Coordinates of C-alpha atoms in Angstrom, one line a residue:
Chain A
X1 CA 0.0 0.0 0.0
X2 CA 1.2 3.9 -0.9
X3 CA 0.5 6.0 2.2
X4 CA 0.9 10.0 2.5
X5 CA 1.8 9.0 6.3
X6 CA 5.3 9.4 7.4
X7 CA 7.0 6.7 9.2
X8 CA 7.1 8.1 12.7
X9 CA 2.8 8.5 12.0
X10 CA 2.4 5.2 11.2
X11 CA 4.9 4.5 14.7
X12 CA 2.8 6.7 16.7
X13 CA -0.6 5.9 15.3
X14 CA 0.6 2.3 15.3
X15 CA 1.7 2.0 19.2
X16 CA -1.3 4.0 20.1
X17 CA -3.6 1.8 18.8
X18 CA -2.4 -1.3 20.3
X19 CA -2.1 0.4 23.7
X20 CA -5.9 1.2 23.5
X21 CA -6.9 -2.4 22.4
X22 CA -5.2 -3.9 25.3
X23 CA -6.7 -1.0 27.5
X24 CA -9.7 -2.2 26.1
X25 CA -9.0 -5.7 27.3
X26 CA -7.7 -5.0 30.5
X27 CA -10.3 -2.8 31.7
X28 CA -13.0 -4.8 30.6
X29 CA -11.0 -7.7 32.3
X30 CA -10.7 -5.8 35.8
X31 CA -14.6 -5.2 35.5
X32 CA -14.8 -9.0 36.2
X33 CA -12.7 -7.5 39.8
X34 CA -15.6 -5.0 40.6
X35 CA -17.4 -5.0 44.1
X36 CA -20.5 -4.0 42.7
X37 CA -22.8 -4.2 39.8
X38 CA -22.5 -0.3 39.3
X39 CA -18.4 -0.2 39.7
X40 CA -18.8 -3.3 36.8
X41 CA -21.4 -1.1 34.9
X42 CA -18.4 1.8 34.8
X43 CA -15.5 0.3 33.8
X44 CA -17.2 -1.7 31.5
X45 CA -18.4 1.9 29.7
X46 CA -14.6 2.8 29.9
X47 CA -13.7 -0.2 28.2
X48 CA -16.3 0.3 25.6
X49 CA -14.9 4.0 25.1
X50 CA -11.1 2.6 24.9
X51 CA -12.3 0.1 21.9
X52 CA -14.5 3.1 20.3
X53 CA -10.6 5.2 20.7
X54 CA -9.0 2.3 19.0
X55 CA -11.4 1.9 16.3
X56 CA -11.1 5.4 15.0
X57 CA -7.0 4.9 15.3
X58 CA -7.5 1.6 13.3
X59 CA -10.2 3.3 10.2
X60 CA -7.7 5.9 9.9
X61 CA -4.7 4.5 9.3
X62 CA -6.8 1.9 6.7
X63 CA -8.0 4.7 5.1
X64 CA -4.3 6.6 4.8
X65 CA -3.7 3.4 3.4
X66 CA -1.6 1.6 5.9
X67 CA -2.1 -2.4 7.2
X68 CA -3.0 -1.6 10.8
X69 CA -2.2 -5.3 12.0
X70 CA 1.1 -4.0 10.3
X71 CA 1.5 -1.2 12.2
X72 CA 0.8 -2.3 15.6
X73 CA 2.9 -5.0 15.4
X74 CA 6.5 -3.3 16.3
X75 CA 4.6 -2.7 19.4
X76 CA 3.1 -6.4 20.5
X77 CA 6.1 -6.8 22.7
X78 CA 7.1 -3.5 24.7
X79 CA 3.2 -2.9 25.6
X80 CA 2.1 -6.7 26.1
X81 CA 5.1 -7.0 28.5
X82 CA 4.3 -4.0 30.4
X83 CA 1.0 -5.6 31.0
X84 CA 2.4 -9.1 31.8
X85 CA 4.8 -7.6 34.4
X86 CA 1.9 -5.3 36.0
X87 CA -1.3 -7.7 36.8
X88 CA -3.1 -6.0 39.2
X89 CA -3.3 -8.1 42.6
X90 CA -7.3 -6.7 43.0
X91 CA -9.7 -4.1 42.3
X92 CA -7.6 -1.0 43.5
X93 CA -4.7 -1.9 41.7
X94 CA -6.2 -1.8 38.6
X95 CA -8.2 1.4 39.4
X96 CA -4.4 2.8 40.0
X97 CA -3.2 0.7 37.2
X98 CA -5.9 2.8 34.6
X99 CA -5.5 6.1 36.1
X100 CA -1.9 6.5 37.2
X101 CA -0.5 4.1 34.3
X102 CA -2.8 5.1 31.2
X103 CA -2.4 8.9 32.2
X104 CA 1.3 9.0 31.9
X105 CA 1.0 7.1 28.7
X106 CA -1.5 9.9 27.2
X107 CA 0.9 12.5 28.4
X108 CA 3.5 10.8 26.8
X109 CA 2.0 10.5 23.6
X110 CA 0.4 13.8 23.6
X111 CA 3.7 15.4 24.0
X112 CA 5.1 13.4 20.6
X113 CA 1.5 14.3 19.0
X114 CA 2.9 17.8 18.8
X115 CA 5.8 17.1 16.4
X116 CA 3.4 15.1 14.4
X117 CA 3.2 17.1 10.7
X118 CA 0.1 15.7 9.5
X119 CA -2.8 17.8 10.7
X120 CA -5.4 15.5 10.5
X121 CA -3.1 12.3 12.6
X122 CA -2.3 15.0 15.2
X123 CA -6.2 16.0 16.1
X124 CA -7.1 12.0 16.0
X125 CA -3.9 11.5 18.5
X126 CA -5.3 14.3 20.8
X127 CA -8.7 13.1 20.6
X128 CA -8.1 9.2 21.3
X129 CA -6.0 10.5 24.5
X130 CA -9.5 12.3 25.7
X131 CA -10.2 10.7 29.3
X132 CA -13.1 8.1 29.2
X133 CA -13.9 8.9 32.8
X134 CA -11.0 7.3 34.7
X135 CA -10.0 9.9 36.4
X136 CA -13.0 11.0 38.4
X137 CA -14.2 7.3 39.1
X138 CA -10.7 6.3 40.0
X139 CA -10.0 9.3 42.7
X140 CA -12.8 9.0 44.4
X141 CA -12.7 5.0 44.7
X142 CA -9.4 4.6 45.8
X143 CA -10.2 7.6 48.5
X144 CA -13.0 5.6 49.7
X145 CA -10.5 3.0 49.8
X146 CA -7.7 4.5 51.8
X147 CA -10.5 6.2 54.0
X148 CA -11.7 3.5 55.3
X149 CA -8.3 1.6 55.5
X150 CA -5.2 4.0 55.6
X151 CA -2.5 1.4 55.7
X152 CA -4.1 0.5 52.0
X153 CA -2.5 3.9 51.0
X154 CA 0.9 3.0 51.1
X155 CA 0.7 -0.2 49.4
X156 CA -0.8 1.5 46.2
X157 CA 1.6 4.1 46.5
X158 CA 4.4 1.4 46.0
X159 CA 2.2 -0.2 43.2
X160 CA 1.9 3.0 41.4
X161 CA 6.0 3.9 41.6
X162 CA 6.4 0.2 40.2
X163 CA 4.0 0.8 37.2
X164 CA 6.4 4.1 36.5
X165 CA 9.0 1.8 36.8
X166 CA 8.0 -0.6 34.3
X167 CA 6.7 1.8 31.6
X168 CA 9.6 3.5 31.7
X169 CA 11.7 0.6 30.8
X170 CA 9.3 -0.8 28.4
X171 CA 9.8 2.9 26.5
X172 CA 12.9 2.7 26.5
X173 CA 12.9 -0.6 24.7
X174 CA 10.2 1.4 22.1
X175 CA 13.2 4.0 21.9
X176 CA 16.2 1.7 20.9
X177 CA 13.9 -0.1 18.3
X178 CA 12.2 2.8 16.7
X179 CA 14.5 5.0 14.9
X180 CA 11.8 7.1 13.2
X181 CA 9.6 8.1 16.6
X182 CA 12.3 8.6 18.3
X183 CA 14.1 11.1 16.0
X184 CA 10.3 12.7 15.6
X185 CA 10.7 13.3 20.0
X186 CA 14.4 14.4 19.6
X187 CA 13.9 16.2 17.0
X188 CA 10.8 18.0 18.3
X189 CA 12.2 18.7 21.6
X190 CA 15.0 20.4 19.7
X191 CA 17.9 19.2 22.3
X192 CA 18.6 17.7 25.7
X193 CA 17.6 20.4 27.5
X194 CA 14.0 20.2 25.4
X195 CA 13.9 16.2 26.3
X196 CA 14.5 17.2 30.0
X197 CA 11.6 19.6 30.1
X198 CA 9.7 16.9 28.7
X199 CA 10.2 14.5 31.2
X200 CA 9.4 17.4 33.9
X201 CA 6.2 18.4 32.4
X202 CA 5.3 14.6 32.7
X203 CA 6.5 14.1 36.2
X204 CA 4.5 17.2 37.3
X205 CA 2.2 15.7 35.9
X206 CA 2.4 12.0 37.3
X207 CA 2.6 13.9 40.8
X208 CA -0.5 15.6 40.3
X209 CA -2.1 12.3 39.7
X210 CA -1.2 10.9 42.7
X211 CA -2.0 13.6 45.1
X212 CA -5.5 14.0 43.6
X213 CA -5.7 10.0 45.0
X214 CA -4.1 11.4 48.1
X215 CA -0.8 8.9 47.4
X216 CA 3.0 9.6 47.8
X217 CA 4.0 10.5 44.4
X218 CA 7.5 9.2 45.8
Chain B
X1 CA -39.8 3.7 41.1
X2 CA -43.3 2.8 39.2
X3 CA -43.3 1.1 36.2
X4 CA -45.4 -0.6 33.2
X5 CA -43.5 -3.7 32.8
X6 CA -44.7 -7.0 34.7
X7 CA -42.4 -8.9 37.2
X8 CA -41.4 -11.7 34.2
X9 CA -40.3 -9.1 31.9
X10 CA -38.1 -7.3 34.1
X11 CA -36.7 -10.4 35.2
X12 CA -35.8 -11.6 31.6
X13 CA -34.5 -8.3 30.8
X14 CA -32.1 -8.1 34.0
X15 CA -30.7 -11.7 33.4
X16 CA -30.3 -11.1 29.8
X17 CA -28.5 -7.9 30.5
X18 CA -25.8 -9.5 33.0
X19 CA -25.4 -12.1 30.7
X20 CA -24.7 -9.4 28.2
X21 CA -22.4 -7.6 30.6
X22 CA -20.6 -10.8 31.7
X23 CA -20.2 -12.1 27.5
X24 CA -18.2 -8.7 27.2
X25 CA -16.1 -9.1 30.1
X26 CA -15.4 -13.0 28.8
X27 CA -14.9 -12.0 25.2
X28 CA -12.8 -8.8 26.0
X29 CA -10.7 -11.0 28.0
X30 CA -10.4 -13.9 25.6
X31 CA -9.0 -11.4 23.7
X32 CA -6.0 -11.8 25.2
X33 CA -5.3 -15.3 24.3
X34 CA -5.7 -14.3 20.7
X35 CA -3.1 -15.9 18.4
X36 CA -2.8 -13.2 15.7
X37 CA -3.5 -9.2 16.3
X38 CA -6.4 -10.0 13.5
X39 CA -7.8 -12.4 16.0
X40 CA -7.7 -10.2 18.9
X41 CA -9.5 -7.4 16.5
X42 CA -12.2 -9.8 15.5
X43 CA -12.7 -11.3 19.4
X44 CA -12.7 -7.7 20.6
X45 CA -15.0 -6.1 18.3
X46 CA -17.7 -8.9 19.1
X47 CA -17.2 -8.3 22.6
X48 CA -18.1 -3.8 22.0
X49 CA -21.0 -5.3 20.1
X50 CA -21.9 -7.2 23.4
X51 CA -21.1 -3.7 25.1
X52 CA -23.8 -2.3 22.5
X53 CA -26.3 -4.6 23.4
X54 CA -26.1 -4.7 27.5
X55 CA -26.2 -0.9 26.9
X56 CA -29.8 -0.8 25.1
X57 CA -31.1 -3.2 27.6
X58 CA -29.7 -1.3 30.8
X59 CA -31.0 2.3 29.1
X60 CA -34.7 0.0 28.0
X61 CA -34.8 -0.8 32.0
X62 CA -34.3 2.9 32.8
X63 CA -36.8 4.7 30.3
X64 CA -39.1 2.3 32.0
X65 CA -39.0 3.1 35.7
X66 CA -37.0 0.0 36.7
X67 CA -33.5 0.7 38.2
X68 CA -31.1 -1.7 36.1
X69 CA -29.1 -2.8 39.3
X70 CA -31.6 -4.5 41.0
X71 CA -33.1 -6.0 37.8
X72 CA -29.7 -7.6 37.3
X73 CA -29.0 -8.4 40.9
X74 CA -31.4 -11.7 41.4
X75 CA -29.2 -13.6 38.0
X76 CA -25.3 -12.8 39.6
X77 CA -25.0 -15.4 41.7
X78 CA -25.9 -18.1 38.6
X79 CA -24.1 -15.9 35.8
X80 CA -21.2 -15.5 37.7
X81 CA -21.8 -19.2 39.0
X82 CA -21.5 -20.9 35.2
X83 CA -18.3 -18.3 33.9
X84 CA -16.4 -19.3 37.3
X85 CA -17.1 -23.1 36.8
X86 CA -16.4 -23.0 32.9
X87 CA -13.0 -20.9 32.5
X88 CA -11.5 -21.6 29.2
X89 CA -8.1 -23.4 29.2
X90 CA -7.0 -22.1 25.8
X91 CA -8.0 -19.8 22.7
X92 CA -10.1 -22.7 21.3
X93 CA -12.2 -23.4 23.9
X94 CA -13.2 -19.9 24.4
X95 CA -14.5 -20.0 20.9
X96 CA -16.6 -22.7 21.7
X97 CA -17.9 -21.1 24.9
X98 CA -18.8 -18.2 22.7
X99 CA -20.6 -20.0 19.9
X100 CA -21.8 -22.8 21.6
X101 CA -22.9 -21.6 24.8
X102 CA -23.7 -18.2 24.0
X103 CA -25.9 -20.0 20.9
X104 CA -27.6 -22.1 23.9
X105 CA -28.3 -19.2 26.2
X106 CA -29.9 -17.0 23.2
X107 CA -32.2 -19.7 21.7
X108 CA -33.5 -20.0 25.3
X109 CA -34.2 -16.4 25.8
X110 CA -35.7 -16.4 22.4
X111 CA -38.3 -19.0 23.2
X112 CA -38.9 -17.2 26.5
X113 CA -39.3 -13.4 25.2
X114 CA -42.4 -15.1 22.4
X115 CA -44.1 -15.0 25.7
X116 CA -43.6 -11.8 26.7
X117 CA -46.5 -9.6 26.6
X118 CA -44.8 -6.2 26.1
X119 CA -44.5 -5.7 22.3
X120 CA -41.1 -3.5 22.8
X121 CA -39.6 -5.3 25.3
X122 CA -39.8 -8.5 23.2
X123 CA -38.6 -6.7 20.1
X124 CA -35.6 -5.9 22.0
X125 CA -35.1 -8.5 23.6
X126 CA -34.8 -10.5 20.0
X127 CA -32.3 -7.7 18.6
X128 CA -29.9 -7.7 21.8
X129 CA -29.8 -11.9 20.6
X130 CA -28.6 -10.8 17.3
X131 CA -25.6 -13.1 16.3
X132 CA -22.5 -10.5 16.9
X133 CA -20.2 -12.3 14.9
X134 CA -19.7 -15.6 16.9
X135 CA -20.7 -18.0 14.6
X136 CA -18.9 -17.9 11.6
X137 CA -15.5 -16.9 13.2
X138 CA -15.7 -19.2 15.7
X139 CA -16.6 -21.9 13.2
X140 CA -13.9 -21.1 11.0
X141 CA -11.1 -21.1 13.4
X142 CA -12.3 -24.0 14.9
X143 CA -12.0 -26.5 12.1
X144 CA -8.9 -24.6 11.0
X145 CA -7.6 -26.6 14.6
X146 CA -8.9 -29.7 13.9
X147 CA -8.1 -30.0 10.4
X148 CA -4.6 -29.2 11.3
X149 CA -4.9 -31.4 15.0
X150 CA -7.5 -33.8 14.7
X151 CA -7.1 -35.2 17.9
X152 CA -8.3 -32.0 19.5
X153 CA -11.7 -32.4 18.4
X154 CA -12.3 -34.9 21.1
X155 CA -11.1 -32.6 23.5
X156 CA -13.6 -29.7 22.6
X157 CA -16.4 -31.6 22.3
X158 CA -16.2 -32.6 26.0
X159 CA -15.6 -29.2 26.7
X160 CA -19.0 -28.4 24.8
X161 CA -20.4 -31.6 27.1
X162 CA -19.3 -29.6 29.8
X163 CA -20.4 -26.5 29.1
X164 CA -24.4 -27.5 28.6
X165 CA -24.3 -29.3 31.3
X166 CA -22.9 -26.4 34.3
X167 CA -25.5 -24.4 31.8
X168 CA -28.4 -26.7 32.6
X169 CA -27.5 -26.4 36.6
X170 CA -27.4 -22.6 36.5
X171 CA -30.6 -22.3 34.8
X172 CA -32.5 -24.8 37.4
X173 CA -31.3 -22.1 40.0
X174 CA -33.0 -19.4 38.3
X175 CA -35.9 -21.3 37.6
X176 CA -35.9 -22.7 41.4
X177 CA -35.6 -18.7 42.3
X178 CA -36.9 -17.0 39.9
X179 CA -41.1 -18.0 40.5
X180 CA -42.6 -15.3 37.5
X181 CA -39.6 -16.0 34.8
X182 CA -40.6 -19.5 35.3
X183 CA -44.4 -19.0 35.0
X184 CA -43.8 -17.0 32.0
X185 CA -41.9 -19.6 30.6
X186 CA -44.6 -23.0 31.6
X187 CA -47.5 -20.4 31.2
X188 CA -46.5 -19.9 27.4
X189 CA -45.3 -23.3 27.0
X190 CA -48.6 -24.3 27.8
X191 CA -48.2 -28.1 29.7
X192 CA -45.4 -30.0 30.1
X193 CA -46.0 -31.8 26.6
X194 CA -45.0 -27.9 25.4
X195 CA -42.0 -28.1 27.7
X196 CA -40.6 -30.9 26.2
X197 CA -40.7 -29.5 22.7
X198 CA -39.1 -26.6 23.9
X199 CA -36.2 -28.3 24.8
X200 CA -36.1 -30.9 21.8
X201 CA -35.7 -27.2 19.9
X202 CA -33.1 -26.2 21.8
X203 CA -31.5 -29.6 21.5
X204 CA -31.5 -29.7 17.7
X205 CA -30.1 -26.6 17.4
X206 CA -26.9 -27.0 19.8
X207 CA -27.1 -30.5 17.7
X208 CA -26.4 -28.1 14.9
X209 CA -23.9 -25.9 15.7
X210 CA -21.8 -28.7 16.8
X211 CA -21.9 -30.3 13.0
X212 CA -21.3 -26.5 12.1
X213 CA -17.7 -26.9 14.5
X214 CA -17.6 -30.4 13.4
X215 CA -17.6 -31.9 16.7
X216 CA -19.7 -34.9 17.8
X217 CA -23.1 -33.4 20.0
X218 CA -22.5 -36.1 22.5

């Protein structure tokens, strides 16, 4: 197939779709966790958005011409590990799990989204990344949680700074294997002192997170 | 809350609706046995459909006065009951769960919503049993297996065995429970002489899809 997409498009359009398929899967798979019909009933809904986010990623890059199988394949292995080293243990962890973990990846993206030529790619990057209501339902489950049970705080706290942990080295592998995205971040961020701001802007960010769950960020 | 649907009705939409909810989680999480990315795609856009379907009956409970929750509530405990009991082992056998037993469950609730009274209810009731893809992907991937393994044929038809017969139990419980689902059902039926045929229906068909899979029905 002839495609007007460049490679580090396809890359990001490619790794973001497969991300929200197995978002997809793993939220509708922690409903099966939920302590009520009602904390089934939302996560199931986010679930359902995640595959609605993916499908849009998938129709577009068919319709610029690229094989999405294709395209999410260079990804299989850094974003099906990440999930294989991070099962949550119960319900909370994967509330933490689709909060903490999946907002640092939209950061992430969103920040390479930027550098991303093609108009039309950038607004369906920015759109996919839209919260499906994670963030509300998460904070104020888990701060039920630790409410009623402090000493739970300190365990998701660890969870969450082993989730960082793993992402982080799963990216990395992403890095070394993906000439074109990574040039399209480097490039974009102009020099180290641009890749550094980077990473600040998304550990602000990731701190923010866990205070709004009221959680050592560190 | 007040509302113009009788006691059966409710009841048949409220186990039909966790059934839904509980055929997303399994197929969602299925998923992730998926050989091939195509495979995952395919498994996880029949399990959104499922999404589509739980939705319309959860919103069809709501326009009517009837809070979803406790409409569901009564059928956990057996719903929840059969998926614990009958985990697949592998990628095959949840195929077969989802055409065979998901084939089962909706000729059953097709036989029961002819009796319902409520002209709307039953329409939607028959479009929420709509085939979401099941059938022919199932059936194709499975006698891609056995044509390349015959010996597993044996194996997955005695997971079919199994699968009717934890479905059989489950739906005594509800029946035992559940007094104006089951007068709905024996009220329309008419005697027991109706009963029977009912069930000789419901027998040819499974009879059917397993010749469709090309597995021996018993």
């Amino acid at each position: 197939m002839s495609t007007s997409l460049d490679a580090a498009t396809v890359d990001l359009l490619g790794v973001l779709a497969y991300g929200e398929l197995t978002a997809f899967e793993r939220l509708a798979t922690d409903a099966r966790l939920a302590p009520t019909i009602a904390d089934k009933h939302a996560l199931a809904s986010m679930a359902a958005a995640e595959f609605e986010h993916y499908r849009c990623l998938y129709e577009h890059l068919r319709g610029a011409g690229v094989d999405p199988e294709a395209a999410m394949a260079p990804f299989v292995g850094a974003v099906d590990g990440f999930h294989d080293l991070t099962p949550p243990n119960d319900w909370l962890e994967g509330l933490i799990k689709a909060y903490v973990g999946d907002g640092l990846a939209a950061d992430f993206y969103r920040e390479v989204a930027a550098f991303v030529p093609d108009g039309a790619a950038r607004e369906l990057v920015l759109e996919t990344l839209a919260d499906t209501g994670q963030a509300t339902f998460a904070v104020a489950r888990v701060r039920e949680a630790t409410s009623r049970d402090p000493a739970v705080a300190g365990r998701l706290a660890l969870w969450a700074r082993r989730l960082v942990g793993e992402a982080l080295i799963q990216a990395q592998r992403v890095a070394v294997e993906r000439d074109a995205l990574t040039e399209l971040l480097v490039g974009g961020s102009g020099d180290l002192a641009g890749i550094a701001r980077l990473l600040s802007r998304l550990t602000d960010n990731h701190t923010a997170r866990m205070q709004a769950l009221g959680l050592q960020a560190s």
